[in-house]
Coordinates of C-alpha atoms in Angstrom, one line a residue:
M1411 CA 0.7 34.8 16.4
G1412 CA 0.5 31.1 15.5
I1413 CA 2.4 31.1 12.2
E1414 CA 5.0 28.6 13.5
N1415 CA 2.9 25.7 12.1
N1416 CA 2.8 27.4 8.7
V1417 CA 6.6 27.7 8.6
I1418 CA 6.9 24.0 9.5
S1419 CA 4.1 23.0 7.0
G1420 CA 5.6 25.1 4.2
F1421 CA 9.1 23.6 4.9
F1422 CA 7.7 20.0 4.7
A1423 CA 5.7 20.9 1.5
A1424 CA 8.9 22.1 -0.2
L1425 CA 10.8 19.1 1.1
A1426 CA 8.1 16.8 -0.3
A1427 CA 8.5 18.4 -3.7
V1428 CA 12.3 17.7 -3.6
F1429 CA 11.7 14.0 -2.6
T1430 CA 9.0 13.7 -5.4
K1431 CA 11.4 15.1 -8.0
V1432 CA 14.1 12.6 -7.0
A1433 CA 11.7 9.7 -6.6
F1434 CA 10.2 10.1 -10.0
G1435 CA 13.3 11.2 -11.8
F1436 CA 13.9 8.1 -13.9
G1437 CA 16.4 7.8 -16.7
A1438 CA 20.1 8.6 -17.0
D1439 CA 19.5 12.3 -16.3
G1440 CA 17.6 11.6 -13.0
T1441 CA 19.1 12.6 -9.7
I1442 CA 19.5 9.0 -8.6
N1443 CA 21.4 7.9 -11.7
G1444 CA 23.3 11.2 -11.9
V1445 CA 24.2 11.7 -8.3
F1446 CA 23.6 8.8 -6.0
I1447 CA 24.7 5.8 -8.1
P1448 CA 28.1 7.5 -9.0
W1449 CA 28.5 8.4 -5.3
F1450 CA 27.9 4.7 -4.3
E1451 CA 30.4 3.6 -6.9
K1452 CA 32.9 6.1 -5.6
I1453 CA 32.7 4.8 -2.1
G1454 CA 33.2 1.2 -3.3
V1455 CA 29.8 -0.3 -3.9
Q1456 CA 30.1 -2.6 -6.9
S1457 CA 27.8 -1.7 -9.7
D1458 CA 27.7 -5.2 -11.3
G1459 CA 24.2 -6.6 -10.5
W1460 CA 23.6 -4.2 -7.6
Q1461 CA 23.1 -1.0 -9.6
S1462 CA 19.6 -2.0 -10.8
F1463 CA 18.5 -3.0 -7.3
L1464 CA 20.1 0.0 -5.7
N1465 CA 18.4 2.3 -8.3
Y1466 CA 14.9 0.9 -7.6
F1467 CA 15.6 0.8 -3.8
L1468 CA 16.5 4.5 -3.8
H1469 CA 13.4 5.4 -5.8
I1470 CA 11.3 3.6 -3.2
I1471 CA 13.1 5.3 -0.3
F1472 CA 12.5 8.7 -1.8
F1473 CA 8.9 7.9 -2.5
I1474 CA 8.4 6.9 1.1
L1475 CA 10.2 10.1 2.3
M1476 CA 7.8 12.1 0.0
L1477 CA 4.8 10.4 1.7
L1478 CA 6.2 11.1 5.1
A1479 CA 6.9 14.8 4.3
N1480 CA 3.4 15.2 2.9
T1481 CA 1.9 13.7 6.0
L1482 CA 3.8 16.0 8.2
M1483 CA 2.9 19.0 6.0
I1484 CA -0.8 18.2 6.3
R1485 CA -0.6 17.7 10.0
F1486 CA 1.0 21.1 10.6
Y1487 CA -1.2 22.8 8.0
I1488 CA -4.4 21.6 9.7
K1489 CA -3.0 22.8 13.0
S1490 CA -2.3 26.3 11.5
M1491 CA -5.8 26.5 10.0
Q1492 CA -7.3 25.7 13.4
E1493 CA -5.2 28.4 15.0
I1494 CA -5.3 31.3 12.6
G1495 CA -8.1 30.4 10.1
A1496 CA -8.0 28.9 6.7
A1497 CA -7.6 32.1 4.7
K1498 CA -4.4 33.2 6.5
A1499 CA -3.1 29.7 6.7
V1500 CA -3.3 29.3 3.0
V1501 CA -1.4 32.5 2.3
Y1502 CA 1.3 31.9 4.9
N1503 CA 1.8 28.2 3.9
F1504 CA 2.1 29.2 0.2
T1505 CA 4.6 31.9 0.9
V1506 CA 6.9 29.7 3.0
N1507 CA 6.5 26.8 0.5
Y1508 CA 7.4 29.0 -2.4
L1509 CA 10.4 30.6 -0.8
V1510 CA 11.8 27.3 0.5
S1511 CA 11.2 25.7 -2.9
I1512 CA 13.2 28.4 -4.5
A1513 CA 16.1 27.8 -2.0
F1514 CA 15.9 24.0 -2.3
G1515 CA 15.8 24.2 -6.2
A1516 CA 18.9 26.4 -6.2
M1517 CA 20.8 24.3 -3.6
F1518 CA 19.9 20.8 -4.7
F1519 CA 19.2 21.0 -8.4
H1520 CA 21.3 24.1 -9.3
E1521 CA 18.3 26.0 -10.7
K1522 CA 18.9 29.6 -11.7
V1523 CA 17.4 32.4 -9.6
S1524 CA 16.7 35.4 -11.9
W1525 CA 16.0 39.0 -11.0
S1526 CA 12.4 38.6 -12.1
L1527 CA 12.0 35.8 -9.6
G1528 CA 13.4 38.1 -7.0
V1529 CA 10.9 40.8 -7.9
G1530 CA 8.1 38.2 -7.6
V1531 CA 9.4 37.2 -4.2
V1532 CA 9.3 40.8 -3.1
F1533 CA 5.6 41.1 -4.2
I1534 CA 4.7 37.9 -2.4
L1535 CA 6.4 39.0 0.8
G1536 CA 4.7 42.4 0.5
G1537 CA 1.3 40.8 0.1
T1538 CA 1.9 38.4 2.9
A1539 CA 2.9 41.2 5.2
L1540 CA -0.2 43.1 4.3
I1541 CA -2.4 40.1 5.1
F1542 CA -0.4 39.5 8.3
T1543 CA -1.4 43.0 9.5
C1544 CA -5.1 42.5 8.8
K1545 CA -7.4 41.5 11.6
H1546 CA -10.3 39.1 11.4
A1547 CA -13.7 40.8 11.5
D1548 CA -14.4 38.5 14.5
E1549 CA -11.4 39.9 16.4
E1550 CA -12.6 43.5 15.8
I1551 CA -16.1 42.7 17.0
K1552 CA -14.8 41.1 20.2
T1553 CA -12.7 44.1 21.0
K1554 CA -15.6 46.6 20.7

């Protein structure tokens, strides 16, 4: 049906959001200072003098990863719009992006998943399924 590109695009969109959160998470409570710097210290990288360099280097790396993920997201998003039309591509891409963002938030940032969020997911999936079953007016005209 041509939704493979939407799944890939939505995945890269959510991944880009993760990379953006890490890249722009400055301060002591940011992911780089809270997770990566202690991990480097644990494996033996000396923190005297290198910590500041490593901190900025990791921010730059995650910024570049964010740009790469956004580029891939746009590439597959455009392909999906060409295959299934802009209206359906927007809905499918949003759905995949939203669901993967919830999963990534829970996995990487330990965000809480509440029951009201689950109800919202059910409504989004129901609406997406409804749109998935709709045919374009062009398709109906061609079949008659």
